[in-house]
PDB file of C-alpha atoms in Angstrom:
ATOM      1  CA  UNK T   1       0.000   0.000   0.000  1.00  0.00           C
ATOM      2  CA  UNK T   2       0.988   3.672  -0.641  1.00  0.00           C
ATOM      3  CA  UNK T   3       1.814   5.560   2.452  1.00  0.00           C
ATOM      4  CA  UNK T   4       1.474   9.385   2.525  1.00  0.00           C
ATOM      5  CA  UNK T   5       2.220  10.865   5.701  1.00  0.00           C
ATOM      6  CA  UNK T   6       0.810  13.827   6.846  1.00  0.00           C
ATOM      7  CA  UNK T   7       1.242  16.740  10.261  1.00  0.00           C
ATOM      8  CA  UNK T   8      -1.765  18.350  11.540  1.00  0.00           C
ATOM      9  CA  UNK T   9      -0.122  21.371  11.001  1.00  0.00           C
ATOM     10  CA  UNK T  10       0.566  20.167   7.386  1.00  0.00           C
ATOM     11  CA  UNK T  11      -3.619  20.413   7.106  1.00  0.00           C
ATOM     12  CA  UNK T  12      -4.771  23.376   8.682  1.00  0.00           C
ATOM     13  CA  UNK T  13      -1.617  24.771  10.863  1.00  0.00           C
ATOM     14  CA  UNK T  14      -1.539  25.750  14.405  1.00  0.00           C
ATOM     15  CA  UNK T  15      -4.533  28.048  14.391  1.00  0.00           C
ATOM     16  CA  UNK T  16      -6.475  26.306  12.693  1.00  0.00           C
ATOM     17  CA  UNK T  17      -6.409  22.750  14.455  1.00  0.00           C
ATOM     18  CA  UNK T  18      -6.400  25.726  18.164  1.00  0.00           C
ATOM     19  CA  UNK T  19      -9.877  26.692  16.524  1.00  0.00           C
ATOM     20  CA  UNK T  20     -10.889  23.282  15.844  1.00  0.00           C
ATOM     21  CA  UNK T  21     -10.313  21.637  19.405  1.00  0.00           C
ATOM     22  CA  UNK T  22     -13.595  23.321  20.826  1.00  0.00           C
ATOM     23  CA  UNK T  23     -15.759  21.856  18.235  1.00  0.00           C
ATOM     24  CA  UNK T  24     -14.271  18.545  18.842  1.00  0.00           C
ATOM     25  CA  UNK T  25     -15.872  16.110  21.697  1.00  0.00           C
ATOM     26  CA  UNK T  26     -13.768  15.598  24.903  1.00  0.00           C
ATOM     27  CA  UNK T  27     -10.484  17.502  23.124  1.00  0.00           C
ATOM     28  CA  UNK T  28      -7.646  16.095  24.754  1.00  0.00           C
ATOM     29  CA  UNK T  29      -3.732  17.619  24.640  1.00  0.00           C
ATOM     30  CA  UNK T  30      -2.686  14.401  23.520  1.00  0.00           C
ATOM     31  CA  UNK T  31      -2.331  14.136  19.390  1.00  0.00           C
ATOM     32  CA  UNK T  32      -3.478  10.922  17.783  1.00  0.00           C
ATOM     33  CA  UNK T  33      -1.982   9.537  14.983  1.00  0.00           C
ATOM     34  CA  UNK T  34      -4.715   7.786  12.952  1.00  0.00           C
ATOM     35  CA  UNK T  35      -4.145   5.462   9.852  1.00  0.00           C
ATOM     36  CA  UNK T  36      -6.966   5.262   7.363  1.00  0.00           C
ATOM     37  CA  UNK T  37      -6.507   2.328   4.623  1.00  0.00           C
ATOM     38  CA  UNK T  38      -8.652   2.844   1.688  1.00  0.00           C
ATOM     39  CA  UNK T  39      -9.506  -0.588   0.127  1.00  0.00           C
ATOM     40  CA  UNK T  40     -11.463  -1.649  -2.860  1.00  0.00           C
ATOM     41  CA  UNK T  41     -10.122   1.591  -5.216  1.00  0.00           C
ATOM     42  CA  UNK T  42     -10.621   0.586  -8.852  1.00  0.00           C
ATOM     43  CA  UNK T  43      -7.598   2.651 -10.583  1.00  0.00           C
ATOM     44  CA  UNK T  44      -4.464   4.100 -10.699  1.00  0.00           C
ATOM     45  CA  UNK T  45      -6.090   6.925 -12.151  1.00  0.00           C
ATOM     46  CA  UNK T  46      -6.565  10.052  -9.405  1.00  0.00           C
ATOM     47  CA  UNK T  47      -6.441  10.953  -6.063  1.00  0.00           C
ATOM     48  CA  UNK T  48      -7.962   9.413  -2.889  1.00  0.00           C
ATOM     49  CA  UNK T  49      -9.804  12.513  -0.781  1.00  0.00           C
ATOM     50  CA  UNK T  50     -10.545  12.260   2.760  1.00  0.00           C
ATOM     51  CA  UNK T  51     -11.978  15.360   4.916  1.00  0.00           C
ATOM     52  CA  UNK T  52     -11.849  14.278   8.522  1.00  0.00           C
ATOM     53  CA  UNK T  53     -14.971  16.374   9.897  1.00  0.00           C
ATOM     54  CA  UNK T  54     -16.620  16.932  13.392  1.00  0.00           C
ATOM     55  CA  UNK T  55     -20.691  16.794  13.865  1.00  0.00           C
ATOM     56  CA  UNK T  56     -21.210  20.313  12.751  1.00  0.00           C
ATOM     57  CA  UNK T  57     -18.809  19.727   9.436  1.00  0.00           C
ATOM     58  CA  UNK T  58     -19.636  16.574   8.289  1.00  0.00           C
ATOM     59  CA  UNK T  59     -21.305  16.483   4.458  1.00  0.00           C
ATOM     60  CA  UNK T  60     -19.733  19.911   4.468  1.00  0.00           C
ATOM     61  CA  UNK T  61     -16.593  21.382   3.792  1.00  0.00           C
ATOM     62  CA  UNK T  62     -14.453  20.108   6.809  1.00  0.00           C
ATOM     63  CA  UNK T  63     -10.794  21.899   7.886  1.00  0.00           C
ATOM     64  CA  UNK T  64      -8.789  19.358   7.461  1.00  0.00           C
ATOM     65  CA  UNK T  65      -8.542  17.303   4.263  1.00  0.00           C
ATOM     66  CA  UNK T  66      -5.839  15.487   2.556  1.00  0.00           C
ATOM     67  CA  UNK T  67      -5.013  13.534  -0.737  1.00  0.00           C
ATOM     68  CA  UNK T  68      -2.573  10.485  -1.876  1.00  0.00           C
ATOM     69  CA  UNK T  69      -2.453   9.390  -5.161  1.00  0.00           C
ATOM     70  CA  UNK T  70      -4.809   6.385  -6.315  1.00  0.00           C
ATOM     71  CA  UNK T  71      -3.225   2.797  -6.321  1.00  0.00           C
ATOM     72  CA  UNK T  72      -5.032  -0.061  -7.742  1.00  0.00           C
ATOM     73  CA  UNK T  73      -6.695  -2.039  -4.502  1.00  0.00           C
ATOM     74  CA  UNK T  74      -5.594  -0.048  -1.770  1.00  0.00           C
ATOM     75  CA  UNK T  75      -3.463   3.404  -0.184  1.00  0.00           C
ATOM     76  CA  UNK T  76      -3.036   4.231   2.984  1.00  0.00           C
ATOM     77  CA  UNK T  77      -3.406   7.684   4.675  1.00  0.00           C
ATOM     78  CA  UNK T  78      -1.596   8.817   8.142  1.00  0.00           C
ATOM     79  CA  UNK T  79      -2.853  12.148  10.031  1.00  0.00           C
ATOM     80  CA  UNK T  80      -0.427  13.048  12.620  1.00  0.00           C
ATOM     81  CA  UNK T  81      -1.593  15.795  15.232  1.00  0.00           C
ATOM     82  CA  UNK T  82      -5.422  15.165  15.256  1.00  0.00           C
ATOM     83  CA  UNK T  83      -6.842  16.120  19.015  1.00  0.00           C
ATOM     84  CA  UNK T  84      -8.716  13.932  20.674  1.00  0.00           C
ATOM     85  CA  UNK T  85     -12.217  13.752  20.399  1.00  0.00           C
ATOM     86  CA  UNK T  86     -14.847  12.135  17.928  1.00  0.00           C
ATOM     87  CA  UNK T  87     -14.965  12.694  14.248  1.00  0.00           C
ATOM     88  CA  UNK T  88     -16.300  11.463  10.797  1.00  0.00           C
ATOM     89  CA  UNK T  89     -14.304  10.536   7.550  1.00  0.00           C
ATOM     90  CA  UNK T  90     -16.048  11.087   4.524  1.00  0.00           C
ATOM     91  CA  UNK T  91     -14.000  10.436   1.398  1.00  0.00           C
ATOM     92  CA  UNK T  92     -13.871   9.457  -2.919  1.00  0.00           C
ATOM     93  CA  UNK T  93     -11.440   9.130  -5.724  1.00  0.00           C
ATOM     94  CA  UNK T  94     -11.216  12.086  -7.417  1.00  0.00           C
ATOM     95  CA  UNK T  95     -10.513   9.971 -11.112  1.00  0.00           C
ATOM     96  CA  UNK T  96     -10.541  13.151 -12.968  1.00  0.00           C
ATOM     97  CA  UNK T  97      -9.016  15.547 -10.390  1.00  0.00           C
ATOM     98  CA  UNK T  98     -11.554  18.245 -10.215  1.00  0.00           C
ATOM     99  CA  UNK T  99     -11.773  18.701  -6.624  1.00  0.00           C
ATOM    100  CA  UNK T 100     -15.175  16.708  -6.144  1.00  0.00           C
ATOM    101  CA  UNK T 101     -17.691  14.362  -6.633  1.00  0.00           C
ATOM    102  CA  UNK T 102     -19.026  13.569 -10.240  1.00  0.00           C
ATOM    103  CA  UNK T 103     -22.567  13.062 -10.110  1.00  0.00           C
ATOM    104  CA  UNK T 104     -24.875  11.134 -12.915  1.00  0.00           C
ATOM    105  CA  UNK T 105     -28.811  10.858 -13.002  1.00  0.00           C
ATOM    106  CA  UNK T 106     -30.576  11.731  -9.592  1.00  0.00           C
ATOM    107  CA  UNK T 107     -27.019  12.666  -7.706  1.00  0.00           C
ATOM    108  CA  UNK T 108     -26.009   9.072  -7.620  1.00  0.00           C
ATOM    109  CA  UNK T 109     -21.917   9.353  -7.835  1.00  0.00           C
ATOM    110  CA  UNK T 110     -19.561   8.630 -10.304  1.00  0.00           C
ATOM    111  CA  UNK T 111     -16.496   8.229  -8.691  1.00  0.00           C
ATOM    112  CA  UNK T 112     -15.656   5.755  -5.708  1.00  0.00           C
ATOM    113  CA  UNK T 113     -16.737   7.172  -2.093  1.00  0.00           C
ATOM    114  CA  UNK T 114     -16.582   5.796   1.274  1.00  0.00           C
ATOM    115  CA  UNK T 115     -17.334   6.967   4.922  1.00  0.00           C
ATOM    116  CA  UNK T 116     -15.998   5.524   8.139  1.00  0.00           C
ATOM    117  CA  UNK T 117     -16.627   2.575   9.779  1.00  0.00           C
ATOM    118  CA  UNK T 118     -17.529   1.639   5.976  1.00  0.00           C
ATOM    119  CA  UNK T 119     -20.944   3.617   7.147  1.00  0.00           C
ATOM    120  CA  UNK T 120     -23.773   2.289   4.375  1.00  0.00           C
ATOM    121  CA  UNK T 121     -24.863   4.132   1.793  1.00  0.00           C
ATOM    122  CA  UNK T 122     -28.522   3.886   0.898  1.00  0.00           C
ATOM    123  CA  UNK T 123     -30.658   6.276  -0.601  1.00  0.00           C
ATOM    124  CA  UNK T 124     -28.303   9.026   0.240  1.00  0.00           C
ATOM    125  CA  UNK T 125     -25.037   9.280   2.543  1.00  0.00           C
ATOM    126  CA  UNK T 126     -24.851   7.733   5.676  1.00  0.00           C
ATOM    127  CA  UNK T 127     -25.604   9.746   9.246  1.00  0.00           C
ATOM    128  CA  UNK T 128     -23.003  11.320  11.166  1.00  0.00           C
ATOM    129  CA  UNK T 129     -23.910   8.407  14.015  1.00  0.00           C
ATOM    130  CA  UNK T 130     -22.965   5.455  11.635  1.00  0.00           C
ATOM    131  CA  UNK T 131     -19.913   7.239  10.197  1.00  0.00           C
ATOM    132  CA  UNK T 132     -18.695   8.694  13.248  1.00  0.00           C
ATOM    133  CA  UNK T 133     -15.711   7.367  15.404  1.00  0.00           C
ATOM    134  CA  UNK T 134     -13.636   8.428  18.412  1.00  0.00           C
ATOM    135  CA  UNK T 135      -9.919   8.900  19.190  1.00  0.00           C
ATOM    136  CA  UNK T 136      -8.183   8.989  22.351  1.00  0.00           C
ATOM    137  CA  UNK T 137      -4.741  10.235  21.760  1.00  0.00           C
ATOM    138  CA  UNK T 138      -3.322   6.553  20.972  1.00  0.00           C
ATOM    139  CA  UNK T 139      -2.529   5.459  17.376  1.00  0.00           C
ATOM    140  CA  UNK T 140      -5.283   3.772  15.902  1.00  0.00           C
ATOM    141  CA  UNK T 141      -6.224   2.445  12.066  1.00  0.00           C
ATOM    142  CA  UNK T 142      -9.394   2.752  10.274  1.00  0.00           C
ATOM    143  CA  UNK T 143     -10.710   0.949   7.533  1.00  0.00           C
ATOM    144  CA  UNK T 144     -12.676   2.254   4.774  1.00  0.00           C
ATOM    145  CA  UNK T 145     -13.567   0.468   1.278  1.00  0.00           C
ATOM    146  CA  UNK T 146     -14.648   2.509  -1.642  1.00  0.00           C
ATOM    147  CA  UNK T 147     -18.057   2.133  -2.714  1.00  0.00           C
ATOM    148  CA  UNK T 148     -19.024   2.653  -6.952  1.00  0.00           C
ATOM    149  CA  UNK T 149     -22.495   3.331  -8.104  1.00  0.00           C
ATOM    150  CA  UNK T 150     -21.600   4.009 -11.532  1.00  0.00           C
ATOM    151  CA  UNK T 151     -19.312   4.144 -14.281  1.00  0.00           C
ATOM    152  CA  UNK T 152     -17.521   1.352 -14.244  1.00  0.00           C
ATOM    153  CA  UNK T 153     -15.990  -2.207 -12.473  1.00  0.00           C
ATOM    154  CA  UNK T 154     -16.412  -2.037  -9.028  1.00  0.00           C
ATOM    155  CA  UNK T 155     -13.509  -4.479  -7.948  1.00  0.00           C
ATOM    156  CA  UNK T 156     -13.314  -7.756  -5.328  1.00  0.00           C
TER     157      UNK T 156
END
């Protein structure tokens, strides 16, 4: 897997992850470094997008984001620096690399996406209670596999 490494202060610097600890659920001092492996990505072609997003963020635009190119099967992620406290992941393969989601008939997507705790998506994306997740300060992993809709193989 393709490992991109990444600071908190990398994301949104030191002011921005000082104005994000309030919003975040039992913000601790102690950073967590969190490993998200993407699984199930269809091409080479791209970048994987994740926003990493607190209640009042998430299916928004969220302050800290980051991207790692697209491998066949599977990359891997690593946020260093991310407080304490209980967030969502909400994510997709930008295959054309314009900065979002390509949409077909009735909104359904185009390109791969994926929440965490692989959160399902029904008639619409999941709810911030089945995607959301809490870290403690200690280094944890996530696992999130890309979901297709359309346009294309959706691989094993």
């Amino acid at each position: 897997m393709n490992t991109k490494t990444l600071r908190g202060s990398a994301l949104v610097g030191p002011a921005g992850l000082l104005m994000l600890a309030p919003l975040v659920t039992g913000a601790a001092e102690s950073p967590s470094v969190l490993h998200i492996d993407f699984t199930n990505l269809r091409t080479a072609k791209g970048v994987v997008h994740l926003d990493v997003c607190t209640k009042a963020q998430f299916l928004k635009e969220c302050p800290i984001s980051a991207d790692t190119p697209s491998k066949i099967g599977g990359v891997r992620l690593t946020v260093k620096g991310l407080p304490a406290g209980t967030y969502a992941i909400q994510a997709f393969l930008d295959e054309n690399g314009n900065k979002k989601v390509d949409r077909g008939l009735f909104g359904m997507p185009k390109e791969g996406v994926g929440f965490s705790n692989d959160a399902k998506i029904t008639f619409g994306p999941p709810s911030w209670k089945d995607a959301a997740f809490t870290t403690n300060g200690a280094e944890q992993t996530i696992h999130i596999k890309m979901r297709y809709f359309l346009g294309g193989e959706n691989p094993r």
